Tab-separated table of C-alpha atoms in Angstrom:
chain	number	residue	atom	x	y	z
A	658	LYS	CA	87.849	-10.280	2.615
A	659	ALA	CA	90.487	-11.623	0.154
A	660	GLY	CA	88.957	-12.527	-3.143
A	661	VAL	CA	88.214	-15.396	-5.725
A	662	THR	CA	91.554	-17.253	-6.074
A	663	GLN	CA	92.307	-19.532	-8.901
A	664	THR	CA	95.792	-21.585	-9.662
A	665	PRO	CA	97.794	-21.930	-11.677
A	666	ARG	CA	97.303	-18.737	-13.647
A	667	TYR	CA	98.892	-20.326	-16.612
A	668	LEU	CA	99.248	-24.062	-18.145
A	669	ILE	CA	100.578	-24.973	-21.063
A	670	LYS	CA	99.491	-28.650	-21.979
A	671	THR	CA	99.791	-30.765	-25.071
A	672	ARG	CA	96.996	-32.875	-26.863
A	673	GLY	CA	95.515	-35.765	-24.940
A	674	GLN	CA	96.845	-34.729	-21.745
A	675	GLN	CA	94.393	-34.250	-18.691
A	676	VAL	CA	94.405	-30.867	-16.703
A	677	THR	CA	92.816	-30.064	-13.468
A	678	LEU	CA	92.433	-26.353	-12.188
A	679	SER	CA	91.474	-24.950	-8.421
A	680	CYS	CA	89.468	-22.027	-7.572
A	681	SER	CA	89.266	-20.680	-3.609
A	682	PRO	CA	85.653	-18.793	-3.839
A	683	ILE	CA	85.481	-15.832	-1.164
A	684	SER	CA	84.966	-16.576	2.517
A	685	GLY	CA	81.613	-17.795	3.297
A	686	HIS	CA	80.280	-18.043	-0.743
A	687	ARG	CA	78.678	-21.838	-1.360
A	688	SER	CA	78.228	-21.214	-4.966
A	689	VAL	CA	81.009	-21.576	-7.242
A	690	SER	CA	80.548	-21.384	-11.219
A	691	TRP	CA	82.571	-22.014	-13.720
A	692	TYR	CA	83.108	-20.452	-17.262
A	693	GLN	CA	85.156	-20.777	-20.658
A	694	GLN	CA	86.547	-17.408	-21.911
A	695	THR	CA	87.065	-17.467	-25.643
A	696	PRO	CA	87.167	-14.546	-27.994
A	697	GLY	CA	85.155	-16.015	-30.677
A	698	GLN	CA	82.437	-17.962	-28.277
A	699	GLY	CA	82.670	-15.158	-25.252
A	700	LEU	CA	82.049	-16.215	-21.662
A	701	GLN	CA	80.345	-19.948	-21.442
A	702	PHE	CA	78.768	-21.404	-18.748
A	703	LEU	CA	80.659	-25.082	-17.897
A	704	PHE	CA	78.986	-25.723	-14.136
A	705	GLU	CA	77.847	-24.379	-10.986
A	706	TYR	CA	78.536	-26.112	-7.452
A	707	PHE	CA	76.540	-24.813	-4.633
A	708	SER	CA	77.505	-27.111	-0.683
A	709	GLU	CA	79.416	-29.864	-2.816
A	710	THR	CA	76.657	-30.315	-4.963
A	711	GLN	CA	76.270	-29.897	-9.141
A	712	ARG	CA	73.102	-27.727	-9.286
A	713	ASN	CA	73.760	-26.774	-12.907
A	714	LYS	CA	75.613	-27.787	-16.129
A	715	GLY	CA	76.279	-25.953	-19.286
A	716	ASN	CA	76.845	-28.012	-22.694
A	717	PHE	CA	80.015	-29.232	-22.535
A	718	PRO	CA	81.192	-32.582	-23.409
A	719	GLY	CA	81.846	-35.448	-20.736
A	720	ARG	CA	85.349	-34.449	-20.475
A	721	PHE	CA	84.895	-31.399	-18.592
A	722	SER	CA	83.972	-32.054	-14.775
A	723	GLY	CA	84.732	-30.185	-11.733
A	724	ARG	CA	83.901	-31.043	-7.780
A	725	GLN	CA	83.541	-28.878	-4.803
A	726	PHE	CA	85.165	-29.816	-1.427
A	727	SER	CA	83.292	-29.246	1.734
A	728	ASN	CA	85.252	-26.199	2.319
A	729	SER	CA	83.857	-24.754	-0.971
A	730	ARG	CA	86.793	-24.646	-2.918
A	731	SER	CA	86.492	-26.357	-6.304
A	732	GLU	CA	88.411	-27.794	-9.325
A	733	MET	CA	87.611	-28.511	-12.793
A	734	ASN	CA	89.442	-31.102	-14.744
A	735	VAL	CA	89.675	-31.768	-18.423
A	736	SER	CA	90.658	-34.754	-20.327
A	737	THR	CA	92.262	-35.644	-23.482
A	738	LEU	CA	93.012	-32.259	-24.338
A	739	GLU	CA	92.001	-31.172	-27.577
A	740	LEU	CA	93.257	-27.675	-29.377
A	741	GLY	CA	89.794	-26.154	-29.050
A	742	ASP	CA	89.748	-26.250	-25.268
A	743	SER	CA	92.602	-23.446	-25.041
A	744	ALA	CA	91.000	-20.807	-23.286
A	745	LEU	CA	90.583	-18.738	-20.298
A	746	TYR	CA	89.056	-20.654	-17.768
A	747	LEU	CA	87.249	-18.480	-15.062
A	748	CYS	CA	85.954	-19.144	-11.323
A	749	ALA	CA	83.038	-17.070	-10.131
A	750	SER	CA	81.886	-17.033	-6.723
A	751	SER	CA	78.286	-16.173	-5.080
A	752	SER	CA	76.814	-15.527	-2.196
A	753	SER	CA	73.857	-17.010	-3.639
A	754	GLY	CA	71.326	-19.617	-1.449
A	755	THR	CA	68.514	-21.922	-2.816
A	756	GLY	CA	67.032	-18.855	-4.546
A	757	GLY	CA	69.468	-18.667	-7.555
A	758	LEU	CA	72.232	-16.826	-8.704
A	759	ASN	CA	73.252	-13.500	-7.414
A	760	GLU	CA	76.036	-11.612	-8.484
A	761	GLN	CA	79.373	-12.947	-9.517
A	762	TYR	CA	83.027	-12.721	-8.323
A	763	PHE	CA	85.357	-13.419	-10.319
A	764	GLY	CA	88.873	-14.676	-10.217
A	765	PRO	CA	91.492	-14.076	-12.418
A	766	GLY	CA	91.261	-16.466	-14.620
A	767	THR	CA	93.569	-19.838	-15.394
A	768	ARG	CA	94.834	-19.284	-19.220
A	769	LEU	CA	95.236	-22.939	-20.460
A	770	THR	CA	97.271	-23.297	-23.651
A	771	VAL	CA	96.765	-26.594	-25.603
A	772	THR	CA	99.449	-27.621	-28.494
B	1219	GLY	CA	68.595	-23.235	-26.102
B	1220	GLN	CA	68.458	-20.033	-24.322
B	1221	GLN	CA	70.403	-17.049	-25.586
B	1222	VAL	CA	71.236	-13.823	-24.606
B	1223	MET	CA	72.098	-11.682	-27.713
B	1224	GLN	CA	74.286	-8.645	-27.488
B	1225	ILE	CA	74.893	-5.455	-29.604
B	1226	PRO	CA	76.659	-4.088	-31.252
B	1227	GLN	CA	79.710	-6.099	-30.778
B	1228	TYR	CA	82.272	-3.081	-31.181
B	1229	GLN	CA	81.709	0.576	-30.288
B	1230	HIS	CA	84.264	3.517	-30.893
B	1231	VAL	CA	83.354	6.952	-29.316
B	1232	GLN	CA	84.925	10.102	-28.689
B	1233	GLU	CA	85.517	11.192	-25.534
B	1234	GLY	CA	82.594	12.885	-24.132
B	1235	GLU	CA	79.974	11.029	-26.441
B	1236	ASP	CA	76.947	9.106	-24.920
B	1237	PHE	CA	76.716	4.928	-25.269
B	1238	THR	CA	74.700	2.345	-25.497
B	1239	THR	CA	74.894	-1.785	-25.496
B	1240	TYR	CA	71.471	-3.595	-25.849
B	1241	CYS	CA	70.846	-6.984	-24.439
B	1242	ASN	CA	67.825	-9.380	-26.056
B	1243	SER	CA	67.152	-13.117	-24.707
B	1244	SER	CA	64.950	-16.038	-26.040
B	1245	THR	CA	63.133	-16.654	-23.455
B	1246	THR	CA	61.980	-14.172	-20.114
B	1247	LEU	CA	64.666	-13.569	-17.255
B	1248	SER	CA	64.439	-14.051	-13.482
B	1249	ASN	CA	67.149	-11.052	-13.878
B	1250	ILE	CA	69.795	-9.819	-15.307
B	1251	GLN	CA	73.252	-8.692	-14.315
B	1252	TRP	CA	75.609	-6.303	-16.084
B	1253	TYR	CA	79.789	-7.143	-15.652
B	1254	LYS	CA	82.653	-4.883	-16.824
B	1255	GLN	CA	85.948	-6.505	-18.462
B	1256	ARG	CA	89.183	-4.352	-18.571
B	1257	PRO	CA	91.477	-5.646	-21.450
B	1258	GLY	CA	93.657	-8.481	-19.827
B	1259	GLY	CA	91.204	-8.330	-16.139
B	1260	HIS	CA	88.325	-10.419	-15.763
B	1261	PRO	CA	84.590	-9.414	-15.453
B	1262	VAL	CA	83.558	-7.206	-12.681
B	1263	PHE	CA	79.574	-6.725	-11.670
B	1264	LEU	CA	78.300	-3.916	-12.469
B	1265	ILE	CA	74.408	-4.459	-11.203
B	1266	GLN	CA	71.627	-6.310	-11.027
B	1267	LEU	CA	68.215	-5.956	-12.017
B	1268	VAL	CA	65.144	-7.743	-11.169
B	1269	LYS	CA	62.091	-6.318	-11.920
B	1270	SER	CA	59.804	-5.267	-15.301
B	1271	GLY	CA	60.851	-2.303	-15.937
B	1272	GLU	CA	63.308	-1.357	-13.559
B	1273	VAL	CA	65.844	1.488	-14.124
B	1274	LYS	CA	68.814	1.988	-11.810
B	1275	LYS	CA	71.506	4.214	-11.979
B	1276	GLN	CA	74.931	4.772	-11.335
B	1277	LYS	CA	76.803	8.021	-11.735
B	1278	ARG	CA	76.703	8.173	-15.566
B	1279	LEU	CA	75.744	4.822	-16.724
B	1280	THR	CA	71.551	3.874	-16.467
B	1281	PHE	CA	70.480	0.482	-16.737
B	1282	GLN	CA	67.045	-0.449	-17.792
B	1283	PHE	CA	65.554	-4.056	-17.239
B	1284	GLY	CA	62.833	-4.350	-20.401
B	1285	GLU	CA	59.004	-4.763	-18.790
B	1286	ALA	CA	58.809	-8.707	-20.245
B	1287	LYS	CA	61.738	-9.386	-18.781
B	1288	LYS	CA	63.143	-10.248	-21.846
B	1289	ASN	CA	65.772	-6.864	-23.209
B	1290	SER	CA	67.869	-4.834	-20.883
B	1291	SER	CA	70.433	-2.061	-22.077
B	1292	LEU	CA	73.025	-0.412	-20.574
B	1293	HIS	CA	73.574	3.684	-21.044
B	1294	ILE	CA	77.211	5.274	-20.594
B	1295	THR	CA	76.330	9.146	-20.680
B	1296	ALA	CA	79.763	10.996	-21.775
B	1297	THR	CA	81.484	8.523	-21.935
B	1298	GLN	CA	85.378	9.054	-20.530
B	1299	THR	CA	88.363	7.028	-21.171
B	1300	THR	CA	88.229	4.871	-17.982
B	1301	ASP	CA	84.944	3.628	-19.369
B	1302	VAL	CA	87.037	1.554	-21.828
B	1303	GLY	CA	86.414	-2.381	-21.694
B	1304	THR	CA	83.968	-4.847	-22.645
B	1305	TYR	CA	80.640	-4.955	-20.845
B	1306	PHE	CA	78.644	-8.050	-20.785
B	1307	CYS	CA	75.258	-8.478	-19.825
B	1308	ALA	CA	73.821	-11.813	-18.370
B	1309	GLY	CA	70.764	-13.328	-17.922
B	1310	LEU	CA	69.201	-16.093	-15.099
B	1311	SER	CA	67.278	-18.178	-16.761
B	1312	ASN	CA	64.373	-20.192	-15.254
B	1313	THR	CA	66.979	-23.178	-15.395
B	1314	GLY	CA	69.436	-21.278	-12.950
B	1315	LYS	CA	71.368	-20.733	-15.856
B	1316	LEU	CA	73.417	-17.632	-16.105
B	1317	ILE	CA	73.849	-16.829	-19.465
B	1318	PHE	CA	76.129	-14.447	-20.826
B	1319	GLY	CA	75.889	-12.299	-23.985
B	1320	GLN	CA	78.662	-12.153	-26.494
B	1321	GLY	CA	80.226	-8.585	-25.266
B	1322	THR	CA	79.966	-4.724	-26.390
B	1323	THR	CA	83.493	-3.843	-26.775
B	1324	LEU	CA	83.969	0.056	-26.052
B	1325	GLN	CA	87.039	1.947	-27.549
B	1326	VAL	CA	86.726	5.541	-26.252
B	1327	LYS	CA	89.779	8.276	-28.766
B	1328	PRO	CA	90.452	10.838	-26.053
């Protein structure tokens, strides 16, 4: 099976702009989670989608949003970018059903730099 | 909020020495998962522990889940240079969120 893919891999944006990141999960996986990874804060959970519904949400401002499509592909959007949004954004898919999250399969990430 | 604390933050060992990283949660966890991230890579799933007091082994790696399901440890026997990376624990809270520890970065001197 193909792994989790994320596009783009690298992105440079200016403060105030918005950005959309894309994630394609492993075939058959219905759960997609997003994480922000920074050297200072580690891996921070953003949100999880399951069957097109946001099942859980982390403690991030409303500028961070996401969605999931019927084919389980997911996008996350960050509006009004701030310098502190520079990070590696990781997407992870899971075969989890309604019982909770099982092992996560991570994609290679999108490296976002905000200048 | 719920937190998972992981110590130590860094560990430098000589090849052949043992290594242990510890995770502690402020609340009871449904399960705990362990991941390894190589430099420049992404986290890769190692194992999941679900039962109180559970112990699992993968070759030189031993994983434990505490009796109260609030703490866990990963022990590597006789480290090798291929063990280099950052090891993360991640606890599944009763709200369904997977909360990652800060990670322990392991350096192994040959």
